[in-house]
Amino acid sequence: MACLLEAPLRISVLSEVTATSRHYVDRLFHPDPQKVLQGVIDMKNAVIGNNKQKANLIVLGAVPRLLYLLQQGLSSSELKTEVLGSELRTEVLGSELRTEVLGSELRTEGAVVLRTEVLGSELRTEGVVVLGSELRTECVVLLGSELRTEGAVVLRTECVVVLGSLAMGTENNIKSLVDCHIIPALLQGLVCPDLIFIEACLRCLRTVFISPVTPVQLLYTDPTVIPHLMSLLSRSPRTQDYITQIFSHCCKTPEHQTVLFNHGAIQNIAPMLISLSYKVRMQALKCFSVLAYENTQVSMTLVNVLVDGDLLSQVFVRMLQRDLPIEMQLTAAKCLTYMCRAGAIRTDDRCIVLKTLPCLVRMCSKERLLEERVEGAETLAYLMEPDVELQRIASVTDHLVAMLADYFKYPSSVSAITDIKRLDHDLKHAHELRQAAFKLYASLGSNDEDIRKKITETENMMDRIVSGLSESSIKVRLAAVRCLHSLSRSVQQLRTSFHDHAVWKPLMKLLQNAPDEVLVMASSTLCNLLLEFSPSKEPILESGVVELLCSLTQSDSPALRVNGIWALMNMAFQADQKVKGEIVRALGTEQLFRLLSDPDTNVLMKTLGLLRNLLSTRPHIDQIMSSHGKQIMQAVTLILEGEHSIEVKEQTLCILANIADGNTAKELIMTNDDILQKIKYYMGHSNAKLQLAATFCISNLIWNEEGSEADAMTGCQERQDKLRELGFVDILHKLTQALDPNLCERAKTAMQHYLA
């Protein structure tokens, strides 16, 4: 298969191809194997550190030829022997040659009957007499306990080295190599018994797989590859180094974690943590961090693994010591963090509170490299995200909240003037630093009011968040809005900092055109800004947000549908008739009832909440039910009849209770015997919440304070008589003896309405 670069690069590279480059490729086709080998070695020396030369050789077709030589070498590892024109098969068997002749087995041991001649650089073994016939075996050399085809092994190894060097060039080089099917060829090479060749193949595979353009799924296509790689781990420190790097870079999904776990990754890699080689220990540690990330099965297994008599968690804790390399401290902290988040280690365990958390806080200090500060902050944010106690401990450790403010000071003005390299480095990491700081602030302030106050009082914090919402980097915008969402859970901050800085304006702008992941977080924040006590609610309403929120309810993303309807629900709470009418018109009856049949329970619950808020206060109830009553009653019936949770049915009964509180709307219930029977059924349900909600319906139906006294008494009496005939009074009487105090009180109140 031809290996081609992308068109623009191919044109530019072809113009640079020189006669020298073509000469290297031409030598690969020479009939003399020795000259081919020398050509490959010369090519290896020519491409070292020379990306232009690498691109030239790829364009000139070096890769297919190198792969051909590699695969020819693999197929020639079987020796072919001729006896009087008939083909025999000679196999490697330990230190012996086994030759099969017409089904009978002949064993030639050692080299006693072999005569070896060295002709130049070629080894020739000939003159073996078998049953009177002359057996000729060429190019065989017996080395200790291994039979090696010397020329083929050396050539194959050098070919792999050149391919590995080509892979160290540009991403386009990697694409070309992958397109030429280099990965299957290298994986096939791992079955060779020669260790040097295996290490060369693994080194090249490592280089190819760590590139972001290589499809990692190629490692998992053949189910025999992973177990074979596991079997090679013990061959040498180099195989351990390369294989664990391959695993770390190719473990991207829970399915990948499961494959590696099921083939014994933990048992095979754990002993490497006490290897004499720092590289091996480090790669094993990185591999465990990838395997344990958000994986309960792996984490629960890791916590019980013993390494040289110590629990694995204790080995990780020792790697947190300050005198060890920062890379090792950080990666060990990540392993413990992931095990903790997966539930394998308690959040109040000493190794988390006294070791892991302080280590990660140290990584955020000015003394650390920018890359280390980013990784430390992001890992710490992940560790304490769900645990308020860890958040409180972190907030008072080494002045962390104030320390993070320094993350926003890159690039500094000093570096811009005095050190161009430093400026370039700072610019490269400035976005990552701001992103990490926002993430950590979001995690710190997700629960505790005092921490939120401390964050907002940090130097220019609200201005930085507002600026972050409009940054060019999508990752920074997402982290900034996450931070804003965390702080928006505070009533105090909504009333003060959020109002003073008008954060709703950049937030609304962000909602106009953003990826779904940003929209989800931004719309969640908007839900909080639309709460009744938020000063931002009025200006947001005036900005025309209703149409935007209604469009979110039509999204394919359940999270966006939930947030859209949730924001509308908050907007409708205790709203005037104008706002409610605008919501109903913008959402549309058809969409409202489509949401009431949404398969996502969260969407259904928030839609019921919206409907409940719309149907509040009697004039609003009567007005909405007069225009949409039939459809609403149909939706309520379907939900009460369907297989829904207790919470969904409770919310639906509460909507009926609101309808029953209307002046004219209650007649839609009283004239619907099916609904009345359902209310009766839920009054006798085993769940007290459903009983209470159903009892509220009846309580509202038998009481009416509106209209003239005569009309009220007449309508009220008719409803009471009908409900008595249907057996509701008897049920209420029984409920006055209910064990649930709220249900008992509500039933007594309803009975008093009857007596009145």
PDB file of C-alpha atoms in Angstrom, residues 204-205 215 278 285 370 459-460 486 503-504 513 631 702 734:
ATOM      1  CA  CYS A 204       8.815   1.956  17.818  1.00  0.00           C
ATOM      2  CA  LEU A 205       5.269   0.995  18.882  1.00  0.00           C
ATOM      3  CA  PRO A 215      -5.997   5.423  16.743  1.00  0.00           C
ATOM      4  CA  TYR A 278      13.374   4.716  38.175  1.00  0.00           C
ATOM      5  CA  LEU A 285       2.872   4.340  38.503  1.00  0.00           C
ATOM      6  CA  LEU A 370       3.947  25.871  35.791  1.00  0.00           C
ATOM      7  CA  GLU A 459      -8.042  40.038  44.637  1.00  0.00           C
ATOM      8  CA  ASN A 460     -10.130  40.940  41.539  1.00  0.00           C
ATOM      9  CA  SER A 486     -20.280  27.005  42.170  1.00  0.00           C
ATOM     10  CA  VAL A 503     -22.307  38.637  35.629  1.00  0.00           C
ATOM     11  CA  TRP A 504     -25.568  37.798  33.845  1.00  0.00           C
ATOM     12  CA  ASN A 513     -23.139  30.347  20.736  1.00  0.00           C
ATOM     13  CA  GLN A 631     -54.682  18.559  27.444  1.00  0.00           C
ATOM     14  CA  ILE A 702     -64.565  20.649  49.306  1.00  0.00           C
ATOM     15  CA  LYS A 734     -59.579   6.521  58.511  1.00  0.00           C
TER      16      LYS A 734
END
